[in-house]
Every structure is written in C-alpha cells, then in structure tokens.
Amino acid sequence: MKDYLVLRVITKLLVPFILLFGLYVQFHGDFGPGGGFQAGVIFAAGFVLYAMVFGVASAQRILPEGILRAGIAGGVLIYASVGLLGLILGENYLNYSPLSHVSKEGQHLGIFLIELGVGTTVASVMMTVFFTFATWREE
Amino acid sequence: MEEAVNIVILALMAVTVIGIVFIRNLMAVVMLSGIYSLLAASVFVVLDAVDVAFTEAAVGAGISTVLFIGTLALTTRIEKKPAHKPYLPFIVVAITGAALIYGSFDMARFGDAEAVTNKHVAPYYLENTKKHTGIPNVVTAVLASYRGYDTLGEVVVIFTAGIGVILLLGSWRRGLTPPAPHKRDEA
C-alpha cells in the first residue's frame, strides 16, 4: 500500500489519537466504560492499522518481537504478582485492600495495576498474532 | 422507541447472516461478519451494556476482521463448493436451534426485576461496590476485584492463545531445519 497517499496521511493522523484513546480507556476504565481488555485491543488496533499501511517491518521496528513476547508474559506476571502481594500482606489472594493503609485506596491501586497487566497482555497478544499472520509463509 | 430500534437492528442482523450463508466470496463474508459484530454492539448499547458493546466492537468488528483478512491472505478468497449435500448439517442445526428456542422459554422474562438472576448477587454488588472499592463503574469493580480470580483466568487464556500462535506460526520456526525431507522436494 505504499502508493496510496491519502491512506498514508490519514493513517499518520489517526494513529496517535487511536493510541491516546486506548490509554484513556485503559486508565479511565474504573470511572467510565472500558478497562484492560478493550484498551489492549484498541491500542493493538492502532499498530495493526499502521502495519497494514506502512508494512509490518516498520511497525516491528517500534515493537520488535522480543518486546511483545515480554509483554505477553509480563502482563500475566503483573496480574498474578499483585494477587500474591495481597497474600503476603496477610489477606486472600487477589484481595487488594491491604495494598494501602486505606482499604478503598488499596482496591483502587490493585484494580489499576491488574488492569495494566490485562492491557499489556491483550495488546501484546493481539499484535503478535497479527504480525505472525502477516509475515507467515510456507517453507 | 427502544423496541423499534431493537427490531430494526435484529432484522439487519438476520439479513447479514443470510448474506454470510449465501455469498461465496470470503472477503465479502469477512466484511459482513464485521458488520454483524457492529450490529451486535449496537444491541448491547440499547441494552445499556456499554462495556460489553465496547468489547464487541473492538474485538468482534475490529481485531477479528483483521485476523480473518490475514487468514484469507494466507489461504484463498473464494469458498469451494461443498462436496456433499447440506441436508445433514441443516437438520443438525435446525434441531439444535429448536432446542435452544425451547430452552429460552424457561428463561426469566426480559428485564424482570423479580427474576432469580437479578436477586442473587447483583443487588449485593450494586449496594456494596461504592462502600468496598469506591469505584463508580460497577462492571470494572466486579470484573477486577470481586471476580478478580476469573479475570486472571481470562488473561491466562489470552496468554495461552498468544503462545500457541507463536509456537505454531512464529518466526522462530524459520530457523528450524525440517526433520525429514518432504515428498514435494523429491519430486
């Protein structure tokens, strides 16, 4: 799609807003609709659009496979470690209340962190799946 | 008004499905399934399930469509004519559909506040979410805090899907030498 000038310009204009909207949905999920799952998908959609217009290689220059793989595992790791933190601090697994001296603040912090984990894993998996599909060829 | 909107959207969904069944051009089928997801998202908005609508629009209409297009690029764009008559699958689908519709008679009336499902844990969540977590969006609180264990499982499912794709199609396979020569290579 190297020759479609309109597509290239519009994509360049759109991608930052898509990524920003993804971050908004991620960090505003406890007040409005949204959360890690939706944010991860929107964030990935921004990169997928970029890769479709400018080629997978240039998208992978920003997000190489190694980083995406670290993201896939890292998100689950963040989620599970926040759960363990609650266990270490003397409560049930995945109870966020002891994360702060005020129970409500602990809940807020915990939800923020696990949503971050969800978003990281979802975005990384979505991009990995798309990049893998787009670059796969039969040997 | 809401009823009219529902009827229009559901009718459009039915038309889309009929289109998907009869069209042989798979690119058009992928586009139609994206439209179907968008219509489903609209139904969820009408039902006031904004979070679900959000997910349906992003995953169903967005990412699935892209992945289908990726698959089409790897395979073929025109559906092959089926080798057998479609009667047996049709009978199976018809019986399953009839059973599902029969089952729906036992479901609670739509929007019934007295239904068991609406009197079980839902009032507890609605009453206590603010007190326990201080978070205005009850959906997020249920998902991330009350049912955090389930959500962890969901994330692990997505994690597993990603690992599966990497193992089956990932670039690391290109470095591998095939264990035995293919018949195709000998020819």
PDB file of N, CA, C and O in Angstrom, chain A residues 3-74:
ATOM      1  N   ASP A   3       1.667   3.280  -2.295  1.00  0.00           N
ATOM      2  CA  ASP A   3       1.360   4.376  -3.213  1.00  0.00           C
ATOM      3  C   ASP A   3       0.115   5.167  -2.826  1.00  0.00           C
ATOM      4  O   ASP A   3      -0.167   6.189  -3.432  1.00  0.00           O
ATOM      5  N   TYR A   4      -0.642   4.693  -1.837  1.00  0.00           N
ATOM      6  CA  TYR A   4      -1.887   5.384  -1.511  1.00  0.00           C
ATOM      7  C   TYR A   4      -1.600   6.551  -0.579  1.00  0.00           C
ATOM      8  O   TYR A   4      -1.534   6.402   0.633  1.00  0.00           O
ATOM      9  N   LEU A   5      -1.460   7.728  -1.174  1.00  0.00           N
ATOM     10  CA  LEU A   5      -1.060   8.907  -0.408  1.00  0.00           C
ATOM     11  C   LEU A   5      -2.089   9.253   0.664  1.00  0.00           C
ATOM     12  O   LEU A   5      -1.733   9.509   1.821  1.00  0.00           O
ATOM     13  N   VAL A   6      -3.398   9.216   0.274  1.00  0.00           N
ATOM     14  CA  VAL A   6      -4.447   9.598   1.218  1.00  0.00           C
ATOM     15  C   VAL A   6      -4.427   8.664   2.432  1.00  0.00           C
ATOM     16  O   VAL A   6      -4.438   9.118   3.585  1.00  0.00           O
ATOM     17  N   LEU A   7      -4.347   7.356   2.148  1.00  0.00           N
ATOM     18  CA  LEU A   7      -4.315   6.382   3.245  1.00  0.00           C
ATOM     19  C   LEU A   7      -3.145   6.658   4.178  1.00  0.00           C
ATOM     20  O   LEU A   7      -3.279   6.628   5.403  1.00  0.00           O
ATOM     21  N   ARG A   8      -1.975   6.927   3.575  1.00  0.00           N
ATOM     22  CA  ARG A   8      -0.773   7.143   4.396  1.00  0.00           C
ATOM     23  C   ARG A   8      -0.931   8.353   5.297  1.00  0.00           C
ATOM     24  O   ARG A   8      -0.636   8.302   6.496  1.00  0.00           O
ATOM     25  N   VAL A   9      -1.428   9.465   4.720  1.00  0.00           N
ATOM     26  CA  VAL A   9      -1.547  10.699   5.503  1.00  0.00           C
ATOM     27  C   VAL A   9      -2.594  10.531   6.604  1.00  0.00           C
ATOM     28  O   VAL A   9      -2.353  10.880   7.772  1.00  0.00           O
ATOM     29  N   ILE A  10      -3.759   9.949   6.229  1.00  0.00           N
ATOM     30  CA  ILE A  10      -4.832   9.788   7.219  1.00  0.00           C
ATOM     31  C   ILE A  10      -4.375   8.855   8.339  1.00  0.00           C
ATOM     32  O   ILE A  10      -4.630   9.100   9.519  1.00  0.00           O
ATOM     33  N   THR A  11      -3.681   7.777   7.970  1.00  0.00           N
ATOM     34  CA  THR A  11      -3.189   6.855   8.997  1.00  0.00           C
ATOM     35  C   THR A  11      -2.258   7.567   9.959  1.00  0.00           C
ATOM     36  O   THR A  11      -2.367   7.427  11.173  1.00  0.00           O
ATOM     37  N   LYS A  12      -1.333   8.363   9.386  1.00  0.00           N
ATOM     38  CA  LYS A  12      -0.393   9.086  10.247  1.00  0.00           C
ATOM     39  C   LYS A  12      -1.129  10.006  11.210  1.00  0.00           C
ATOM     40  O   LYS A  12      -0.727  10.157  12.363  1.00  0.00           O
ATOM     41  N   LEU A  13      -2.239  10.611  10.729  1.00  0.00           N
ATOM     42  CA  LEU A  13      -3.010  11.498  11.597  1.00  0.00           C
ATOM     43  C   LEU A  13      -3.783  10.704  12.650  1.00  0.00           C
ATOM     44  O   LEU A  13      -3.912  11.137  13.796  1.00  0.00           O
ATOM     45  N   LEU A  14      -4.295   9.535  12.247  1.00  0.00           N
ATOM     46  CA  LEU A  14      -5.202   8.788  13.126  1.00  0.00           C
ATOM     47  C   LEU A  14      -4.481   8.035  14.234  1.00  0.00           C
ATOM     48  O   LEU A  14      -4.965   7.982  15.363  1.00  0.00           O
ATOM     49  N   VAL A  15      -3.321   7.445  13.901  1.00  0.00           N
ATOM     50  CA  VAL A  15      -2.674   6.519  14.847  1.00  0.00           C
ATOM     51  C   VAL A  15      -2.453   7.141  16.232  1.00  0.00           C
ATOM     52  O   VAL A  15      -2.801   6.518  17.240  1.00  0.00           O
ATOM     53  N   PRO A  16      -1.904   8.375  16.338  1.00  0.00           N
ATOM     54  CA  PRO A  16      -1.715   8.916  17.684  1.00  0.00           C
ATOM     55  C   PRO A  16      -3.008   9.019  18.477  1.00  0.00           C
ATOM     56  O   PRO A  16      -3.021   8.737  19.689  1.00  0.00           O
ATOM     57  N   PHE A  17      -4.115   9.366  17.787  1.00  0.00           N
ATOM     58  CA  PHE A  17      -5.383   9.503  18.507  1.00  0.00           C
ATOM     59  C   PHE A  17      -5.910   8.134  18.949  1.00  0.00           C
ATOM     60  O   PHE A  17      -6.473   8.013  20.041  1.00  0.00           O
ATOM     61  N   ILE A  18      -5.721   7.114  18.097  1.00  0.00           N
ATOM     62  CA  ILE A  18      -6.162   5.766  18.476  1.00  0.00           C
ATOM     63  C   ILE A  18      -5.391   5.311  19.715  1.00  0.00           C
ATOM     64  O   ILE A  18      -5.969   4.808  20.677  1.00  0.00           O
ATOM     65  N   LEU A  19      -4.051   5.538  19.709  1.00  0.00           N
ATOM     66  CA  LEU A  19      -3.248   5.111  20.855  1.00  0.00           C
ATOM     67  C   LEU A  19      -3.648   5.885  22.111  1.00  0.00           C
ATOM     68  O   LEU A  19      -3.764   5.309  23.198  1.00  0.00           O
ATOM     69  N   LEU A  20      -3.890   7.189  21.940  1.00  0.00           N
ATOM     70  CA  LEU A  20      -4.290   8.016  23.079  1.00  0.00           C
ATOM     71  C   LEU A  20      -5.627   7.541  23.638  1.00  0.00           C
ATOM     72  O   LEU A  20      -5.809   7.444  24.860  1.00  0.00           O
ATOM     73  N   PHE A  21      -6.562   7.215  22.723  1.00  0.00           N
ATOM     74  CA  PHE A  21      -7.870   6.721  23.158  1.00  0.00           C
ATOM     75  C   PHE A  21      -7.715   5.392  23.895  1.00  0.00           C
ATOM     76  O   PHE A  21      -8.382   5.163  24.912  1.00  0.00           O
ATOM     77  N   GLY A  22      -6.794   4.551  23.384  1.00  0.00           N
ATOM     78  CA  GLY A  22      -6.521   3.296  24.080  1.00  0.00           C
ATOM     79  C   GLY A  22      -6.062   3.547  25.505  1.00  0.00           C
ATOM     80  O   GLY A  22      -6.547   2.928  26.450  1.00  0.00           O
ATOM     81  N   LEU A  23      -5.132   4.485  25.677  1.00  0.00           N
ATOM     82  CA  LEU A  23      -4.630   4.797  27.022  1.00  0.00           C
ATOM     83  C   LEU A  23      -5.748   5.368  27.898  1.00  0.00           C
ATOM     84  O   LEU A  23      -5.853   5.047  29.081  1.00  0.00           O
ATOM     85  N   TYR A  24      -6.617   6.197  27.288  1.00  0.00           N
ATOM     86  CA  TYR A  24      -7.740   6.766  28.035  1.00  0.00           C
ATOM     87  C   TYR A  24      -8.647   5.672  28.551  1.00  0.00           C
ATOM     88  O   TYR A  24      -9.022   5.656  29.729  1.00  0.00           O
ATOM     89  N   VAL A  25      -9.000   4.725  27.637  1.00  0.00           N
ATOM     90  CA  VAL A  25      -9.883   3.625  28.036  1.00  0.00           C
ATOM     91  C   VAL A  25      -9.211   2.790  29.124  1.00  0.00           C
ATOM     92  O   VAL A  25      -9.855   2.321  30.061  1.00  0.00           O
ATOM     93  N   GLN A  26      -7.880   2.624  28.997  1.00  0.00           N
ATOM     94  CA  GLN A  26      -7.142   1.844  29.988  1.00  0.00           C
ATOM     95  C   GLN A  26      -7.225   2.475  31.376  1.00  0.00           C
ATOM     96  O   GLN A  26      -7.583   1.830  32.359  1.00  0.00           O
ATOM     97  N   PHE A  27      -6.899   3.742  31.462  1.00  0.00           N
ATOM     98  CA  PHE A  27      -6.749   4.363  32.780  1.00  0.00           C
ATOM     99  C   PHE A  27      -8.031   5.012  33.297  1.00  0.00           C
ATOM    100  O   PHE A  27      -8.065   5.530  34.398  1.00  0.00           O
ATOM    101  N   HIS A  28      -9.082   5.012  32.460  1.00  0.00           N
ATOM    102  CA  HIS A  28     -10.338   5.602  32.882  1.00  0.00           C
ATOM    103  C   HIS A  28     -11.395   4.537  33.077  1.00  0.00           C
ATOM    104  O   HIS A  28     -12.563   4.831  33.308  1.00  0.00           O
ATOM    105  N   GLY A  29     -10.978   3.250  32.981  1.00  0.00           N
ATOM    106  CA  GLY A  29     -11.936   2.149  32.994  1.00  0.00           C
ATOM    107  C   GLY A  29     -12.708   2.040  34.291  1.00  0.00           C
ATOM    108  O   GLY A  29     -13.802   1.479  34.301  1.00  0.00           O
ATOM    109  N   ASP A  30     -12.168   2.551  35.404  1.00  0.00           N
ATOM    110  CA  ASP A  30     -12.902   2.431  36.660  1.00  0.00           C
ATOM    111  C   ASP A  30     -13.947   3.537  36.813  1.00  0.00           C
ATOM    112  O   ASP A  30     -14.759   3.504  37.719  1.00  0.00           O
ATOM    113  N   PHE A  31     -13.918   4.531  35.931  1.00  0.00           N
ATOM    114  CA  PHE A  31     -14.936   5.583  36.011  1.00  0.00           C
ATOM    115  C   PHE A  31     -15.938   5.494  34.873  1.00  0.00           C
ATOM    116  O   PHE A  31     -17.126   5.712  35.060  1.00  0.00           O
ATOM    117  N   GLY A  32     -15.454   5.203  33.669  1.00  0.00           N
ATOM    118  CA  GLY A  32     -16.351   5.076  32.528  1.00  0.00           C
ATOM    119  C   GLY A  32     -16.302   3.662  32.014  1.00  0.00           C
ATOM    120  O   GLY A  32     -15.674   2.799  32.612  1.00  0.00           O
ATOM    121  N   PRO A  33     -16.991   3.392  30.924  1.00  0.00           N
ATOM    122  CA  PRO A  33     -16.900   2.060  30.325  1.00  0.00           C
ATOM    123  C   PRO A  33     -15.488   1.808  29.821  1.00  0.00           C
ATOM    124  O   PRO A  33     -14.808   2.722  29.367  1.00  0.00           O
ATOM    125  N   GLY A  34     -15.053   0.565  29.905  1.00  0.00           N
ATOM    126  CA  GLY A  34     -13.719   0.231  29.400  1.00  0.00           C
ATOM    127  C   GLY A  34     -12.934  -0.531  30.428  1.00  0.00           C
ATOM    128  O   GLY A  34     -13.455  -0.947  31.444  1.00  0.00           O
ATOM    129  N   GLY A  35     -11.659  -0.703  30.144  1.00  0.00           N
ATOM    130  CA  GLY A  35     -10.784  -1.478  31.013  1.00  0.00           C
ATOM    131  C   GLY A  35      -9.674  -2.077  30.190  1.00  0.00           C
ATOM    132  O   GLY A  35      -9.502  -1.729  29.018  1.00  0.00           O
ATOM    133  N   GLY A  36      -8.941  -2.979  30.811  1.00  0.00           N
ATOM    134  CA  GLY A  36      -7.748  -3.526  30.174  1.00  0.00           C
ATOM    135  C   GLY A  36      -8.012  -4.227  28.856  1.00  0.00           C
ATOM    136  O   GLY A  36      -7.278  -4.047  27.897  1.00  0.00           O
ATOM    137  N   PHE A  37      -9.081  -5.041  28.784  1.00  0.00           N
ATOM    138  CA  PHE A  37      -9.346  -5.808  27.569  1.00  0.00           C
ATOM    139  C   PHE A  37      -9.571  -4.873  26.388  1.00  0.00           C
ATOM    140  O   PHE A  37      -8.908  -4.987  25.343  1.00  0.00           O
ATOM    141  N   GLN A  38     -10.521  -3.948  26.554  1.00  0.00           N
ATOM    142  CA  GLN A  38     -10.852  -3.049  25.449  1.00  0.00           C
ATOM    143  C   GLN A  38      -9.656  -2.174  25.097  1.00  0.00           C
ATOM    144  O   GLN A  38      -9.342  -1.980  23.919  1.00  0.00           O
ATOM    145  N   ALA A  39      -8.979  -1.653  26.126  1.00  0.00           N
ATOM    146  CA  ALA A  39      -7.843  -0.768  25.878  1.00  0.00           C
ATOM    147  C   ALA A  39      -6.747  -1.498  25.116  1.00  0.00           C
ATOM    148  O   ALA A  39      -6.183  -0.964  24.156  1.00  0.00           O
ATOM    149  N   GLY A  40      -6.476  -2.744  25.528  1.00  0.00           N
ATOM    150  CA  GLY A  40      -5.444  -3.515  24.852  1.00  0.00           C
ATOM    151  C   GLY A  40      -5.760  -3.694  23.381  1.00  0.00           C
ATOM    152  O   GLY A  40      -4.892  -3.532  22.513  1.00  0.00           O
ATOM    153  N   VAL A  41      -7.027  -4.006  23.093  1.00  0.00           N
ATOM    154  CA  VAL A  41      -7.414  -4.222  21.705  1.00  0.00           C
ATOM    155  C   VAL A  41      -7.320  -2.916  20.908  1.00  0.00           C
ATOM    156  O   VAL A  41      -6.819  -2.907  19.771  1.00  0.00           O
ATOM    157  N   ILE A  42      -7.767  -1.809  21.492  1.00  0.00           N
ATOM    158  CA  ILE A  42      -7.717  -0.533  20.770  1.00  0.00           C
ATOM    159  C   ILE A  42      -6.271  -0.140  20.498  1.00  0.00           C
ATOM    160  O   ILE A  42      -5.909   0.282  19.398  1.00  0.00           O
ATOM    161  N   PHE A  43      -5.426  -0.309  21.535  1.00  0.00           N
ATOM    162  CA  PHE A  43      -4.010   0.024  21.383  1.00  0.00           C
ATOM    163  C   PHE A  43      -3.389  -0.812  20.263  1.00  0.00           C
ATOM    164  O   PHE A  43      -2.689  -0.291  19.384  1.00  0.00           O
ATOM    165  N   ALA A  44      -3.704  -2.127  20.277  1.00  0.00           N
ATOM    166  CA  ALA A  44      -3.175  -3.005  19.233  1.00  0.00           C
ATOM    167  C   ALA A  44      -3.712  -2.593  17.870  1.00  0.00           C
ATOM    168  O   ALA A  44      -2.984  -2.629  16.871  1.00  0.00           O
ATOM    169  N   ALA A  45      -5.001  -2.172  17.816  1.00  0.00           N
ATOM    170  CA  ALA A  45      -5.602  -1.791  16.533  1.00  0.00           C
ATOM    171  C   ALA A  45      -4.841  -0.630  15.902  1.00  0.00           C
ATOM    172  O   ALA A  45      -4.673  -0.581  14.678  1.00  0.00           O
ATOM    173  N   GLY A  46      -4.356   0.301  16.744  1.00  0.00           N
ATOM    174  CA  GLY A  46      -3.557   1.406  16.228  1.00  0.00           C
ATOM    175  C   GLY A  46      -2.330   0.902  15.479  1.00  0.00           C
ATOM    176  O   GLY A  46      -2.042   1.333  14.358  1.00  0.00           O
ATOM    177  N   PHE A  47      -1.622  -0.051  16.109  1.00  0.00           N
ATOM    178  CA  PHE A  47      -0.408  -0.582  15.480  1.00  0.00           C
ATOM    179  C   PHE A  47      -0.744  -1.445  14.268  1.00  0.00           C
ATOM    180  O   PHE A  47      -0.006  -1.468  13.287  1.00  0.00           O
ATOM    181  N   VAL A  48      -1.880  -2.172  14.345  1.00  0.00           N
ATOM    182  CA  VAL A  48      -2.284  -3.002  13.209  1.00  0.00           C
ATOM    183  C   VAL A  48      -2.564  -2.115  12.000  1.00  0.00           C
ATOM    184  O   VAL A  48      -2.134  -2.396  10.877  1.00  0.00           O
ATOM    185  N   LEU A  49      -3.270  -0.991  12.236  1.00  0.00           N
ATOM    186  CA  LEU A  49      -3.543  -0.051  11.141  1.00  0.00           C
ATOM    187  C   LEU A  49      -2.238   0.454  10.542  1.00  0.00           C
ATOM    188  O   LEU A  49      -2.051   0.472   9.308  1.00  0.00           O
ATOM    189  N   TYR A  50      -1.317   0.835  11.431  1.00  0.00           N
ATOM    190  CA  TYR A  50      -0.009   1.324  10.965  1.00  0.00           C
ATOM    191  C   TYR A  50       0.694   0.259  10.126  1.00  0.00           C
ATOM    192  O   TYR A  50       1.212   0.542   9.030  1.00  0.00           O
ATOM    193  N   ALA A  51       0.671  -0.993  10.631  1.00  0.00           N
ATOM    194  CA  ALA A  51       1.364  -2.079   9.930  1.00  0.00           C
ATOM    195  C   ALA A  51       0.701  -2.370   8.582  1.00  0.00           C
ATOM    196  O   ALA A  51       1.371  -2.708   7.612  1.00  0.00           O
ATOM    197  N   MET A  52      -0.635  -2.230   8.516  1.00  0.00           N
ATOM    198  CA  MET A  52      -1.331  -2.513   7.261  1.00  0.00           C
ATOM    199  C   MET A  52      -0.966  -1.499   6.193  1.00  0.00           C
ATOM    200  O   MET A  52      -0.905  -1.819   5.004  1.00  0.00           O
ATOM    201  N   VAL A  53      -0.736  -0.252   6.595  1.00  0.00           N
ATOM    202  CA  VAL A  53      -0.469   0.790   5.602  1.00  0.00           C
ATOM    203  C   VAL A  53       1.028   0.920   5.330  1.00  0.00           C
ATOM    204  O   VAL A  53       1.441   1.048   4.173  1.00  0.00           O
ATOM    205  N   PHE A  54       1.843   0.877   6.374  1.00  0.00           N
ATOM    206  CA  PHE A  54       3.277   1.135   6.191  1.00  0.00           C
ATOM    207  C   PHE A  54       4.123  -0.138   6.168  1.00  0.00           C
ATOM    208  O   PHE A  54       5.336  -0.068   6.050  1.00  0.00           O
ATOM    209  N   GLY A  55       3.487  -1.283   6.316  1.00  0.00           N
ATOM    210  CA  GLY A  55       4.228  -2.539   6.282  1.00  0.00           C
ATOM    211  C   GLY A  55       4.565  -3.020   7.685  1.00  0.00           C
ATOM    212  O   GLY A  55       4.809  -2.222   8.587  1.00  0.00           O
ATOM    213  N   VAL A  56       4.559  -4.373   7.831  1.00  0.00           N
ATOM    214  CA  VAL A  56       4.804  -4.959   9.144  1.00  0.00           C
ATOM    215  C   VAL A  56       6.221  -4.637   9.627  1.00  0.00           C
ATOM    216  O   VAL A  56       6.443  -4.402  10.815  1.00  0.00           O
ATOM    217  N   ALA A  57       7.170  -4.580   8.685  1.00  0.00           N
ATOM    218  CA  ALA A  57       8.567  -4.372   9.086  1.00  0.00           C
ATOM    219  C   ALA A  57       8.734  -3.055   9.835  1.00  0.00           C
ATOM    220  O   ALA A  57       9.415  -2.993  10.859  1.00  0.00           O
ATOM    221  N   SER A  58       8.083  -1.980   9.339  1.00  0.00           N
ATOM    222  CA  SER A  58       8.272  -0.686  10.006  1.00  0.00           C
ATOM    223  C   SER A  58       7.542  -0.648  11.340  1.00  0.00           C
ATOM    224  O   SER A  58       7.966   0.053  12.262  1.00  0.00           O
ATOM    225  N   ALA A  59       6.429  -1.398  11.462  1.00  0.00           N
ATOM    226  CA  ALA A  59       5.757  -1.460  12.765  1.00  0.00           C
ATOM    227  C   ALA A  59       6.605  -2.245  13.754  1.00  0.00           C
ATOM    228  O   ALA A  59       6.653  -1.918  14.937  1.00  0.00           O
ATOM    229  N   GLN A  60       7.308  -3.280  13.232  1.00  0.00           N
ATOM    230  CA  GLN A  60       8.117  -4.106  14.128  1.00  0.00           C
ATOM    231  C   GLN A  60       9.403  -3.403  14.550  1.00  0.00           C
ATOM    232  O   GLN A  60      10.046  -3.824  15.503  1.00  0.00           O
ATOM    233  N   ARG A  61       9.771  -2.329  13.809  1.00  0.00           N
ATOM    234  CA  ARG A  61      10.930  -1.552  14.265  1.00  0.00           C
ATOM    235  C   ARG A  61      10.615  -0.881  15.586  1.00  0.00           C
ATOM    236  O   ARG A  61      11.493  -0.696  16.427  1.00  0.00           O
ATOM    237  N   ILE A  62       9.333  -0.450  15.782  1.00  0.00           N
ATOM    238  CA  ILE A  62       8.948   0.180  17.043  1.00  0.00           C
ATOM    239  C   ILE A  62       8.736  -0.878  18.111  1.00  0.00           C
ATOM    240  O   ILE A  62       9.132  -0.718  19.258  1.00  0.00           O
ATOM    241  N   LEU A  63       8.064  -1.972  17.734  1.00  0.00           N
ATOM    242  CA  LEU A  63       7.758  -3.025  18.697  1.00  0.00           C
ATOM    243  C   LEU A  63       8.310  -4.343  18.181  1.00  0.00           C
ATOM    244  O   LEU A  63       7.587  -5.124  17.570  1.00  0.00           O
ATOM    245  N   PRO A  64       9.588  -4.615  18.440  1.00  0.00           N
ATOM    246  CA  PRO A  64      10.149  -5.897  17.991  1.00  0.00           C
ATOM    247  C   PRO A  64       9.523  -7.065  18.738  1.00  0.00           C
ATOM    248  O   PRO A  64       8.944  -6.891  19.810  1.00  0.00           O
ATOM    249  N   GLU A  65       9.671  -8.249  18.142  1.00  0.00           N
ATOM    250  CA  GLU A  65       9.046  -9.448  18.704  1.00  0.00           C
ATOM    251  C   GLU A  65       9.400  -9.667  20.167  1.00  0.00           C
ATOM    252  O   GLU A  65       8.549 -10.052  20.960  1.00  0.00           O
ATOM    253  N   GLY A  66      10.673  -9.389  20.502  1.00  0.00           N
ATOM    254  CA  GLY A  66      11.105  -9.630  21.879  1.00  0.00           C
ATOM    255  C   GLY A  66      10.293  -8.844  22.880  1.00  0.00           C
ATOM    256  O   GLY A  66       9.859  -9.373  23.907  1.00  0.00           O
ATOM    257  N   ILE A  67      10.054  -7.566  22.562  1.00  0.00           N
ATOM    258  CA  ILE A  67       9.282  -6.721  23.478  1.00  0.00           C
ATOM    259  C   ILE A  67       7.859  -7.248  23.612  1.00  0.00           C
ATOM    260  O   ILE A  67       7.303  -7.323  24.712  1.00  0.00           O
ATOM    261  N   LEU A  68       7.259  -7.643  22.470  1.00  0.00           N
ATOM    262  CA  LEU A  68       5.886  -8.143  22.516  1.00  0.00           C
ATOM    263  C   LEU A  68       5.806  -9.421  23.350  1.00  0.00           C
ATOM    264  O   LEU A  68       4.876  -9.597  24.132  1.00  0.00           O
ATOM    265  N   ARG A  69       6.820 -10.299  23.178  1.00  0.00           N
ATOM    266  CA  ARG A  69       6.799 -11.535  23.976  1.00  0.00           C
ATOM    267  C   ARG A  69       6.939 -11.222  25.452  1.00  0.00           C
ATOM    268  O   ARG A  69       6.275 -11.829  26.290  1.00  0.00           O
ATOM    269  N   ALA A  70       7.808 -10.257  25.777  1.00  0.00           N
ATOM    270  CA  ALA A  70       7.934  -9.846  27.179  1.00  0.00           C
ATOM    271  C   ALA A  70       6.604  -9.300  27.674  1.00  0.00           C
ATOM    272  O   ALA A  70       6.204  -9.546  28.817  1.00  0.00           O
ATOM    273  N   GLY A  71       5.881  -8.571  26.795  1.00  0.00           N
ATOM    274  CA  GLY A  71       4.581  -8.020  27.177  1.00  0.00           C
ATOM    275  C   GLY A  71       3.557  -9.108  27.444  1.00  0.00           C
ATOM    276  O   GLY A  71       2.796  -9.034  28.408  1.00  0.00           O
ATOM    277  N   ILE A  72       3.560 -10.136  26.580  1.00  0.00           N
ATOM    278  CA  ILE A  72       2.595 -11.242  26.744  1.00  0.00           C
ATOM    279  C   ILE A  72       2.747 -11.861  28.133  1.00  0.00           C
ATOM    280  O   ILE A  72       1.775 -12.034  28.862  1.00  0.00           O
ATOM    281  N   ALA A  73       4.000 -12.181  28.488  1.00  0.00           N
ATOM    282  CA  ALA A  73       4.228 -12.828  29.778  1.00  0.00           C
ATOM    283  C   ALA A  73       4.147 -11.811  30.908  1.00  0.00           C
ATOM    284  O   ALA A  73       3.631 -12.117  31.983  1.00  0.00           O
ATOM    285  N   GLY A  74       4.650 -10.591  30.656  1.00  0.00           N
ATOM    286  CA  GLY A  74       4.716  -9.589  31.712  1.00  0.00           C
ATOM    287  C   GLY A  74       3.360  -9.216  32.264  1.00  0.00           C
ATOM    288  O   GLY A  74       3.210  -9.027  33.470  1.00  0.00           O
TER     289      GLY A  74
END
